[in-house]
Short mmCIF file of C-alpha atoms in Angstrom, two decimals:
data_model
loop_
_atom_site.label_atom_id
_atom_site.label_comp_id
_atom_site.label_asym_id
_atom_site.label_seq_id
_atom_site.Cartn_x
_atom_site.Cartn_y
_atom_site.Cartn_z
CA MET A 13 106.83 94.01 211.92
CA THR A 14 110.02 94.53 209.91
CA ASP A 15 112.07 97.61 209.20
CA ALA A 16 110.77 99.76 206.34
CA GLY A 17 111.89 98.40 203.00
CA LYS A 18 112.34 94.84 204.24
CA ILE A 19 109.85 92.14 203.33
CA SER A 20 108.55 90.03 206.22
CA GLU A 21 107.94 86.33 206.09
CA GLY A 22 105.06 85.62 203.74
CA SER A 23 101.51 84.46 204.37
CA SER A 24 99.80 81.96 202.11
CA TYR A 25 96.11 81.99 201.13
CA ASP A 26 93.96 80.26 198.56
CA VAL A 27 92.87 83.64 197.15
CA VAL A 28 94.34 87.14 197.40
CA VAL A 29 92.11 90.07 196.43
CA ILE A 30 93.64 93.46 195.64
CA GLY A 31 91.06 96.18 196.26
CA ALA A 32 88.28 96.15 198.85
CA GLY A 33 85.56 98.05 197.07
CA PRO A 34 82.17 96.38 196.47
CA VAL A 35 83.74 94.17 193.79
CA GLY A 36 86.63 92.95 195.93
CA GLU A 37 84.28 92.43 198.87
CA ASN A 38 82.05 90.21 196.75
CA VAL A 39 84.95 88.17 195.37
CA ALA A 40 86.13 87.62 198.93
CA ASP A 41 82.64 86.69 200.10
CA ARG A 42 82.17 84.09 197.34
CA ALA A 43 85.64 82.64 197.90
CA ARG A 44 85.07 82.32 201.64
CA ALA A 45 81.61 80.81 201.06
CA ALA A 46 83.36 78.09 199.04
CA GLY A 47 85.72 77.41 201.93
CA LEU A 48 88.78 79.12 200.44
CA THR A 49 91.10 81.12 202.69
CA THR A 50 91.11 84.72 201.50
CA ALA A 51 93.13 87.90 202.02
CA VAL A 52 91.96 91.34 200.94
CA VAL A 53 94.38 94.23 200.40
CA GLU A 54 93.15 97.84 200.53
CA SER A 55 95.15 101.06 200.23
CA GLU A 56 92.34 103.51 201.07
CA LEU A 57 88.91 102.82 202.59
CA VAL A 58 87.28 99.40 202.66
CA GLY A 59 84.11 99.91 200.64
CA GLY A 60 85.85 101.68 197.79
CA GLU A 61 84.86 104.42 195.39
CA CYS A 62 81.16 103.56 195.37
CA SER A 63 80.68 103.84 199.11
CA TYR A 64 82.54 107.11 199.69
CA TRP A 65 82.91 109.11 196.46
CA ALA A 66 80.45 107.77 193.86
CA CYS A 67 77.18 105.84 194.12
CA MET A 68 76.22 106.48 197.73
CA PRO A 69 77.13 110.17 198.17
CA SER A 70 75.89 111.16 194.72
CA LYS A 71 72.51 109.48 195.21
CA ALA A 72 72.22 111.01 198.69
CA LEU A 73 72.68 114.43 197.07
CA LEU A 74 70.19 113.64 194.30
CA ARG A 75 67.37 112.03 196.28
CA PRO A 76 65.97 115.27 197.82
CA VAL A 77 66.36 117.04 194.48
CA VAL A 78 64.24 114.47 192.65
CA ALA A 79 61.74 114.11 195.52
CA ARG A 80 61.13 117.86 195.55
CA ALA A 81 60.74 117.94 191.76
CA ASP A 82 58.18 115.12 191.93
CA ALA A 83 56.28 116.80 194.76
CA ARG A 84 56.10 120.07 192.84
CA ARG A 85 54.11 118.26 190.15
CA VAL A 86 51.43 116.98 192.53
CA PRO A 87 48.35 119.18 193.06
CA GLY A 88 47.69 119.79 196.74
CA LEU A 89 51.35 119.31 197.58
CA SER A 90 53.20 121.55 195.13
CA ALA A 91 52.58 124.78 197.06
CA ALA A 92 54.21 123.32 200.15
CA VAL A 93 57.52 122.52 198.45
CA GLN A 94 58.32 125.67 196.48
CA GLY A 95 61.09 126.83 198.77
CA PRO A 96 64.79 126.00 198.52
CA LEU A 97 66.31 122.79 199.76
CA ASP A 98 67.95 122.74 203.19
CA VAL A 99 71.49 122.41 201.88
CA GLY A 100 72.97 121.70 205.30
CA ALA A 101 70.54 118.85 205.90
CA VAL A 102 71.21 117.39 202.44
CA LEU A 103 74.97 117.45 202.99
CA ALA A 104 74.57 115.98 206.49
CA LYS A 105 72.56 113.08 205.04
CA ARG A 106 75.28 112.60 202.42
CA ASP A 107 77.87 112.45 205.19
CA ASP A 108 75.80 109.85 207.07
CA GLU A 109 75.52 107.69 203.94
CA THR A 110 79.31 107.70 203.58
CA SER A 111 79.75 106.86 207.30
CA HIS A 112 81.66 110.16 207.47
CA TRP A 113 84.37 108.56 205.33
CA LYS A 114 85.17 105.94 207.96
CA ASP A 115 85.20 102.27 207.07
CA ASP A 116 84.90 100.52 210.43
CA GLY A 117 81.58 98.91 209.51
CA GLN A 118 82.81 97.58 206.20
CA VAL A 119 86.00 96.21 207.76
CA ALA A 120 83.90 94.44 210.37
CA TRP A 121 81.72 92.89 207.64
CA LEU A 122 84.75 91.55 205.73
CA GLU A 123 86.18 90.11 208.92
CA SER A 124 82.79 88.56 209.75
CA VAL A 125 82.91 86.44 206.57
CA GLY A 126 86.38 85.25 207.49
CA ALA A 127 88.54 87.33 205.17
CA ASP A 128 91.84 88.77 206.43
CA VAL A 129 92.18 92.51 205.74
CA HIS A 130 95.66 93.86 204.95
CA ARG A 131 96.02 97.64 204.98
CA GLY A 132 98.43 98.98 202.40
CA THR A 133 99.25 99.06 198.71
CA GLY A 134 99.23 95.70 196.97
CA ARG A 135 101.62 95.06 194.10
CA LEU A 136 102.19 91.94 192.02
CA THR A 137 105.78 90.76 192.39
CA GLY A 138 105.45 87.57 190.40
CA PRO A 139 102.93 84.86 189.55
CA ARG A 140 100.49 84.31 192.44
CA GLU A 141 102.51 86.71 194.60
CA VAL A 142 101.42 90.07 196.05
CA THR A 143 103.65 92.31 198.15
CA VAL A 144 101.80 94.67 200.48
CA THR A 145 103.43 97.94 201.49
CA ALA A 146 101.84 99.12 204.73
CA PRO A 147 101.35 102.82 205.60
CA ASP A 148 104.46 102.66 207.81
CA GLY A 149 106.58 101.42 204.90
CA THR A 150 106.91 97.82 206.04
CA GLU A 151 106.32 95.13 203.44
CA HIS A 152 104.65 91.73 203.67
CA ARG A 153 104.50 89.07 200.98
CA LEU A 154 101.23 87.22 200.29
CA THR A 155 101.09 84.15 198.07
CA ALA A 156 97.97 82.69 196.50
CA ARG A 157 97.57 78.97 195.97
CA HIS A 158 94.75 79.38 193.44
CA ALA A 159 94.01 82.97 192.38
CA VAL A 160 94.82 86.64 192.66
CA ALA A 161 91.86 88.92 191.88
CA VAL A 162 92.60 92.50 190.81
CA CYS A 163 89.65 94.69 191.84
CA THR A 164 91.35 98.08 191.87
CA GLY A 165 88.76 99.95 189.80
CA THR A 166 89.41 103.22 188.02
CA ARG A 167 90.43 106.81 188.62
CA ALA A 168 89.12 110.00 187.08
CA VAL A 169 90.96 111.32 184.02
CA VAL A 170 91.86 115.01 184.00
CA PRO A 171 93.12 116.32 180.64
CA ALA A 172 96.60 117.82 180.37
CA LEU A 173 95.57 121.41 179.65
CA PRO A 174 97.52 124.64 180.14
CA GLY A 175 96.84 125.89 183.68
CA ILE A 176 95.27 122.63 184.88
CA ALA A 177 97.51 122.26 187.94
CA GLU A 178 96.90 125.81 189.17
CA ALA A 179 93.16 125.48 188.54
CA ARG A 180 92.88 122.53 190.98
CA PRO A 181 89.81 121.14 189.22
CA TRP A 182 87.23 118.91 190.80
CA THR A 183 86.89 115.29 189.79
CA SER A 184 83.93 113.15 190.76
CA ARG A 185 85.46 112.74 194.23
CA GLU A 186 85.43 116.45 195.02
CA ALA A 187 82.00 116.88 193.42
CA THR A 188 80.38 114.28 195.68
CA SER A 189 82.21 115.25 198.89
CA ALA A 190 82.14 119.07 198.67
CA LYS A 191 81.25 120.81 201.94
CA GLU A 192 79.28 123.63 200.31
CA ALA A 193 77.69 124.55 197.01
CA PRO A 194 79.96 126.69 194.81
CA GLY A 195 78.38 129.88 193.54
CA ARG A 196 79.25 129.07 189.93
CA LEU A 197 80.14 125.56 188.78
CA VAL A 198 81.39 124.65 185.32
CA ILE A 199 81.07 120.97 184.44
CA VAL A 200 83.05 119.58 181.50
CA GLY A 201 81.42 116.44 180.12
CA GLY A 202 77.88 115.33 179.42
CA GLY A 203 77.95 111.73 180.58
CA VAL A 204 76.38 110.26 183.70
CA VAL A 205 78.64 112.01 186.23
CA GLY A 206 78.25 115.34 184.45
CA VAL A 207 74.44 115.33 184.28
CA GLU A 208 73.94 113.93 187.78
CA MET A 209 76.24 116.50 189.37
CA ALA A 210 74.64 119.27 187.29
CA THR A 211 71.23 118.18 188.58
CA ALA A 212 72.38 118.03 192.20
CA TRP A 213 74.40 121.23 192.48
CA GLN A 214 72.00 123.35 190.41
CA ALA A 215 69.25 122.40 192.87
CA LEU A 216 71.54 123.03 195.84
CA GLY A 217 72.15 126.62 194.75
CA SER A 218 74.99 126.62 192.24
CA GLU A 219 74.81 128.36 188.88
CA VAL A 220 75.76 125.47 186.60
CA THR A 221 77.26 125.58 183.10
CA LEU A 222 77.75 122.32 181.21
CA LEU A 223 80.40 122.29 178.47
CA ILE A 224 79.96 119.43 176.02
CA ARG A 225 82.40 118.58 173.24
CA GLY A 226 79.79 116.54 171.36
CA GLY A 227 76.24 117.28 170.29
CA GLY A 228 74.28 116.27 173.36
CA LEU A 229 74.05 114.67 176.78
CA LEU A 230 74.22 110.96 177.68
CA PRO A 231 75.75 109.92 174.34
CA LYS A 232 75.75 106.20 175.21
CA MET A 233 71.97 106.09 175.58
CA GLU A 234 69.16 106.63 173.06
CA PRO A 235 69.31 110.23 171.78
CA PHE A 236 65.94 111.15 173.28
CA ALA A 237 67.29 110.41 176.79
CA GLY A 238 69.87 113.18 176.59
CA GLU A 239 67.38 115.54 174.96
CA LEU A 240 64.79 115.18 177.73
CA VAL A 241 67.41 115.53 180.47
CA ALA A 242 68.86 118.60 178.75
CA ASP A 243 65.43 120.23 178.51
CA ALA A 244 64.88 119.73 182.24
CA LEU A 245 68.31 121.04 183.20
CA ARG A 246 67.75 124.19 181.16
CA GLU A 247 64.35 124.69 182.77
CA ALA A 248 66.02 124.36 186.17
CA GLY A 249 68.41 127.18 185.26
CA ALA A 250 71.51 125.40 183.98
CA THR A 251 73.35 126.54 180.85
CA ILE A 252 74.32 123.84 178.35
CA ARG A 253 76.82 124.56 175.59
CA THR A 254 77.49 121.83 173.03
CA GLY A 255 80.23 121.53 170.43
CA VAL A 256 82.84 123.29 172.56
CA SER A 257 86.14 122.19 174.10
CA VAL A 258 88.24 123.65 176.90
CA THR A 259 91.66 124.82 175.73
CA ALA A 260 93.14 126.39 178.88
CA LEU A 261 92.44 127.33 182.49
CA HIS A 262 93.53 130.30 184.59
CA ARG A 263 93.35 130.58 188.39
CA PRO A 264 95.89 133.18 189.47
CA ALA A 265 94.79 133.29 193.10
CA PRO A 266 94.28 130.18 195.23
CA GLY A 267 90.66 130.18 196.28
CA GLY A 268 89.82 132.73 193.62
CA PRO A 269 87.72 132.24 190.49
CA VAL A 270 88.85 130.09 187.58
CA THR A 271 88.64 131.31 183.99
CA VAL A 272 87.90 128.68 181.36
CA GLU A 273 89.06 129.32 177.79
CA LEU A 274 87.09 127.62 175.00
CA ASP A 275 88.05 126.71 171.46
CA ASP A 276 85.48 129.12 170.04
CA GLY A 277 87.35 132.03 171.64
CA ASP A 278 84.88 132.52 174.47
CA ARG A 279 85.65 132.51 178.20
CA VAL A 280 83.61 131.34 181.17
CA GLU A 281 84.35 132.25 184.78
CA ALA A 282 83.46 129.96 187.67
CA ASP A 283 84.21 129.30 191.31
CA GLU A 284 84.86 125.60 190.67
CA ILE A 285 85.30 123.44 187.58
CA LEU A 286 84.49 119.72 187.45
CA PHE A 287 86.03 117.48 184.81
CA ALA A 288 83.75 114.49 184.17
CA THR A 289 85.63 113.31 181.11
CA GLY A 290 86.31 109.64 181.60
CA ARG A 291 88.10 107.04 183.70
CA ALA A 292 91.41 105.16 183.55
CA PRO A 293 92.30 101.82 185.18
CA ARG A 294 94.15 101.80 188.49
CA THR A 295 96.90 99.51 187.24
CA ASP A 296 99.84 101.92 186.96
CA GLU A 297 101.55 100.77 190.16
CA LEU A 298 100.19 97.23 190.23
CA GLY A 299 103.39 95.48 189.14
CA LEU A 300 101.92 94.16 185.90
CA GLU A 301 105.36 94.27 184.31
CA THR A 302 106.48 91.44 186.62
CA ILE A 303 104.08 89.07 184.85
CA GLY A 304 104.53 90.36 181.31
CA LEU A 305 101.61 92.82 181.17
CA GLU A 306 101.59 96.56 180.49
CA PRO A 307 101.36 98.87 183.53
CA GLY A 308 98.43 101.27 183.31
CA SER A 309 96.50 99.07 180.89
CA TRP A 310 92.97 97.73 181.06
CA LEU A 311 93.04 94.01 181.79
CA THR A 312 91.40 91.87 179.12
CA VAL A 313 89.48 88.91 180.49
CA ASP A 314 87.27 86.04 179.39
CA ASP A 315 83.70 85.67 180.61
CA SER A 316 84.84 84.15 183.90
CA CYS A 317 87.00 87.27 184.45
CA LEU A 318 90.23 85.28 184.04
CA VAL A 319 92.93 87.50 182.52
CA GLU A 320 93.89 86.33 179.06
CA GLY A 321 97.11 84.32 178.99
CA THR A 322 96.98 83.31 182.66
CA ASP A 323 95.38 80.54 184.70
CA TRP A 324 95.48 82.34 188.07
CA LEU A 325 94.95 86.10 187.60
CA TYR A 326 91.44 87.53 187.57
CA ALA A 327 90.45 91.14 186.84
CA VAL A 328 87.00 91.97 188.15
CA GLY A 329 84.93 95.14 187.90
CA ASP A 330 85.83 98.41 186.22
CA VAL A 331 89.48 97.43 185.76
CA ASN A 332 88.53 95.03 182.94
CA HIS A 333 86.61 97.77 181.06
CA ARG A 334 83.59 95.56 180.33
CA ALA A 335 80.87 97.54 182.12
CA LEU A 336 81.91 100.39 184.42
CA LEU A 337 79.04 100.12 186.91
CA THR A 338 79.08 99.01 190.54
CA HIS A 339 76.24 96.53 190.19
CA GLN A 340 77.83 95.00 187.11
CA GLY A 341 81.16 94.67 188.89
CA LYS A 342 79.45 92.92 191.80
CA TYR A 343 77.80 90.57 189.31
CA GLN A 344 81.20 89.81 187.79
CA ALA A 345 82.52 89.21 191.31
CA ARG A 346 79.88 86.58 191.97
CA ILE A 347 80.72 84.90 188.66
CA ALA A 348 84.48 85.10 189.21
CA GLY A 349 84.21 83.87 192.79
CA ALA A 350 82.25 80.83 191.63
CA ALA A 351 84.76 80.19 188.84
CA ILE A 352 87.73 80.43 191.22
CA ALA A 353 86.07 77.97 193.58
CA ALA A 354 85.20 75.52 190.79
CA ARG A 355 88.72 75.57 189.39
CA ALA A 356 90.21 75.17 192.87
CA GLU A 357 88.08 72.05 193.35
CA LYS A 358 88.87 70.85 189.81
CA ALA A 359 85.12 70.82 189.21
CA PRO A 360 83.52 71.47 185.78
CA VAL A 361 83.48 75.13 184.75
CA ASP A 362 80.47 76.30 182.75
CA THR A 363 81.57 79.31 180.68
CA GLY A 364 78.96 78.95 177.95
CA PRO A 365 76.47 81.80 177.42
CA TRP A 366 74.47 82.39 180.62
CA GLY A 367 76.48 79.64 182.35
CA ALA A 368 77.21 79.63 186.08
CA HIS A 369 80.77 80.84 185.43
CA ALA A 370 80.16 83.32 182.59
CA ALA A 371 79.38 87.03 182.95
CA THR A 372 77.20 86.97 179.83
CA ALA A 373 75.11 89.93 180.96
CA ASP A 374 78.14 92.17 180.39
CA HIS A 375 77.48 91.77 176.67
CA ALA A 376 73.71 91.49 176.48
CA ALA A 377 71.92 92.95 179.48
CA VAL A 378 73.74 95.77 181.29
CA PRO A 379 71.23 97.92 183.24
CA GLN A 380 71.82 101.53 184.23
CA VAL A 381 69.77 104.26 185.89
CA VAL A 382 70.77 107.93 185.63
CA PHE A 383 69.30 109.66 188.68
CA THR A 384 68.50 112.98 187.09
CA ASP A 385 65.10 114.70 186.81
CA PRO A 386 63.73 113.09 184.69
CA GLU A 387 65.38 109.75 185.35
CA ALA A 388 66.87 107.88 182.40
CA ALA A 389 67.19 104.09 182.49
CA SER A 390 68.28 101.52 179.95
CA VAL A 391 69.29 97.90 179.55
CA GLY A 392 70.76 96.06 176.59
CA LEU A 393 71.33 97.60 173.17
CA THR A 394 70.26 100.94 171.76
CA LEU A 395 68.81 101.05 168.25
CA ALA A 396 72.14 102.23 166.81
CA GLU A 397 74.09 99.52 168.64
CA ALA A 398 71.69 96.79 167.49
CA GLU A 399 71.92 97.94 163.87
CA ARG A 400 75.73 98.14 164.02
CA ALA A 401 75.79 94.58 165.35
CA GLY A 402 73.86 93.42 162.28
CA HIS A 403 70.56 92.57 163.94
CA ARG A 404 67.30 92.97 162.01
CA VAL A 405 65.41 95.09 164.50
CA ARG A 406 62.49 97.42 165.03
CA ALA A 407 62.35 100.25 167.55
CA VAL A 408 58.96 100.57 169.22
CA ASP A 409 58.31 103.92 170.95
CA TYR A 410 55.57 105.09 173.28
CA ASP A 411 54.83 108.39 175.00
CA LEU A 412 54.95 107.68 178.72
CA ALA A 413 52.65 110.63 179.38
CA SER A 414 49.85 108.66 177.69
CA VAL A 415 49.85 105.97 180.39
CA ALA A 416 47.20 106.44 183.08
CA GLY A 417 49.69 105.92 185.90
CA SER A 418 51.89 108.74 184.64
CA GLY A 419 49.09 111.28 184.89
CA LEU A 420 48.47 110.19 188.46
CA TYR A 421 52.17 110.35 189.27
CA ALA A 422 52.60 113.97 188.17
CA ASP A 423 50.83 116.78 186.39
CA GLY A 424 52.53 117.64 183.11
CA TYR A 425 54.37 114.31 183.03
CA ARG A 426 56.93 114.05 180.22
CA GLY A 427 58.66 110.86 179.24
CA ARG A 428 59.28 108.25 176.59
CA ALA A 429 59.81 104.50 176.34
CA ARG A 430 61.49 102.44 173.64
CA MET A 431 61.99 98.73 173.16
CA ILE A 432 64.27 97.20 170.52
CA VAL A 433 62.76 94.02 169.09
CA ASP A 434 64.88 91.40 167.32
CA LEU A 435 62.56 90.61 164.40
CA ASP A 436 64.18 87.24 163.69
CA ARG A 437 63.88 85.86 167.22
CA GLU A 438 61.06 88.13 168.47
CA ILE A 439 62.82 88.89 171.73
CA LEU A 440 63.92 92.21 173.21
CA LEU A 441 67.52 93.33 172.72
CA GLY A 442 67.15 96.60 174.62
CA VAL A 443 64.77 98.87 176.51
CA THR A 444 65.03 102.55 177.46
CA PHE A 445 62.77 104.58 179.73
CA VAL A 446 63.00 108.32 180.40
CA GLY A 447 60.67 110.08 182.82
CA PRO A 448 60.02 110.82 186.49
CA GLY A 449 59.93 107.73 188.67
CA ILE A 450 60.95 105.19 186.02
CA GLY A 451 64.11 103.86 187.67
CA GLU A 452 62.19 101.08 189.40
CA LEU A 453 60.73 100.01 186.03
CA LEU A 454 64.12 98.95 184.79
CA HIS A 455 64.39 95.57 186.45
CA SER A 456 61.34 94.30 184.58
CA ALA A 457 63.12 95.23 181.37
CA THR A 458 66.34 93.60 182.58
CA VAL A 459 64.48 90.34 183.26
CA ALA A 460 62.90 90.47 179.79
CA VAL A 461 66.24 91.10 178.05
CA ALA A 462 68.43 88.76 180.12
CA GLY A 463 65.76 86.05 180.02
CA GLU A 464 65.27 86.46 176.26
CA VAL A 465 61.54 86.32 176.96
CA PRO A 466 59.60 85.94 173.68
CA VAL A 467 57.31 88.83 172.82
CA ASP A 468 54.41 86.39 172.65
CA ARG A 469 55.03 85.42 176.29
CA LEU A 470 55.45 89.05 177.40
CA TRP A 471 51.90 89.60 176.11
CA HIS A 472 50.76 87.45 179.06
CA ALA A 473 52.69 89.51 181.65
CA VAL A 474 49.78 91.72 182.72
CA PRO A 475 50.77 95.11 184.21
CA ALA A 476 48.80 96.34 187.20
CA TYR A 477 46.46 99.28 186.60
CA PRO A 478 46.93 102.20 187.04
CA THR A 479 50.73 102.09 187.18
CA ILE A 480 53.41 103.54 184.94
CA SER A 481 54.41 99.94 184.17
CA GLU A 482 51.31 99.74 181.95
CA VAL A 483 53.67 101.16 179.32
CA TRP A 484 54.70 97.52 178.73
CA LEU A 485 51.22 96.74 177.42
CA ARG A 486 51.21 99.86 175.26
CA LEU A 487 54.60 99.01 173.76
CA LEU A 488 53.46 95.49 172.91
CA GLU A 489 50.21 96.76 171.43
CA THR A 490 52.18 99.22 169.28
CA PHE A 491 54.46 96.42 168.12
CA ARG A 492 51.52 94.14 167.23
CA GLY A 493 49.65 96.96 165.48
#
């Protein structure tokens, strides 16, 4: 070790990865599988946002909520599940799923694939050079023979409002790691984080108010998705106010209630307020200025995740702003890892559409499940997106409640399915499902969209009876007329 502020003798690797979330882990895994020496730098917990403050804890909170809702719709079972959830047990399960915010297991996995883990903050200090500042202040220089991969993800954006500092608002991190349910919770934002946390905390005992600047929930999905989720949230007891913006916050006493001022002159009082209003890239302190890039910016990449204007810097996952989803970032990591290995070996690189070194799905087949009650799931383009892109399309809708499997799944089933058909090529450009239990339907739609399976061939993909997936047959029948 060196004295704080002094840089020790450097270490050289084929690949240096900054950020050890799921994306960085996958880049490292693919690089090591190709025989490349690899270092991974992490400033917080190995496993990243998804493992400790996003995907895993949020889904652990939501699973009992959705399971109870499903059970309440089943005759013979509904009477047994009318009571409240065991909040302590739900939070304990959440804590188990996050490994109690300890990363020993994930560190062991990275080391098992042969990657060296460097604890500290990684910063670019020149081409192919990363300086790591350890927690004790010592610095160590890493050089990369072939590639540096930036996998630093994003952070929650909190608006600069009067009183914001004193209000100490929640972001997604506090919302997924809270130790108890607040009595009254205001959530600002109607996207995925907003609706999932509204679903979870309303069921765990909070009185939830959603404040939405726009006209509805889940604005990036088909409009009916947000409408069905909003109906269910209201029925569960949540209040949803659209067309309003927060103008100021007041929290005079630490630990006391927070007053939320709105642009319509109204005020709402709560015990906690969650801002679910967007993400920004974690590139502020990355040293981008040392290589001619703008600190704090999103990193623009090609389909192999190579940063434009470089032949050695890769930006993988949320930081490139292509598709801010864990599974999509891991997909990009597999593509980027393969591309790094091919270029290191001076082998051919296939970056054509759907090639081995092209993250084509980022443009054409991004799947997402929103784990609310009902679930909302989509892949590919919405009707509006397809029309804006100039495609000649037809939207084909079907009432999911009319499928035999839905009636067996739950009494009073409500849901809807839509497929977007490219009329010139007769393939699917997008599919959306909304309803209880439809999350597992999505991969069939993803295969159809990513595979550009002709509608005529889909006609021969026979759904098992009586399952909810029979909606595929009904959609195709509706399309054929």
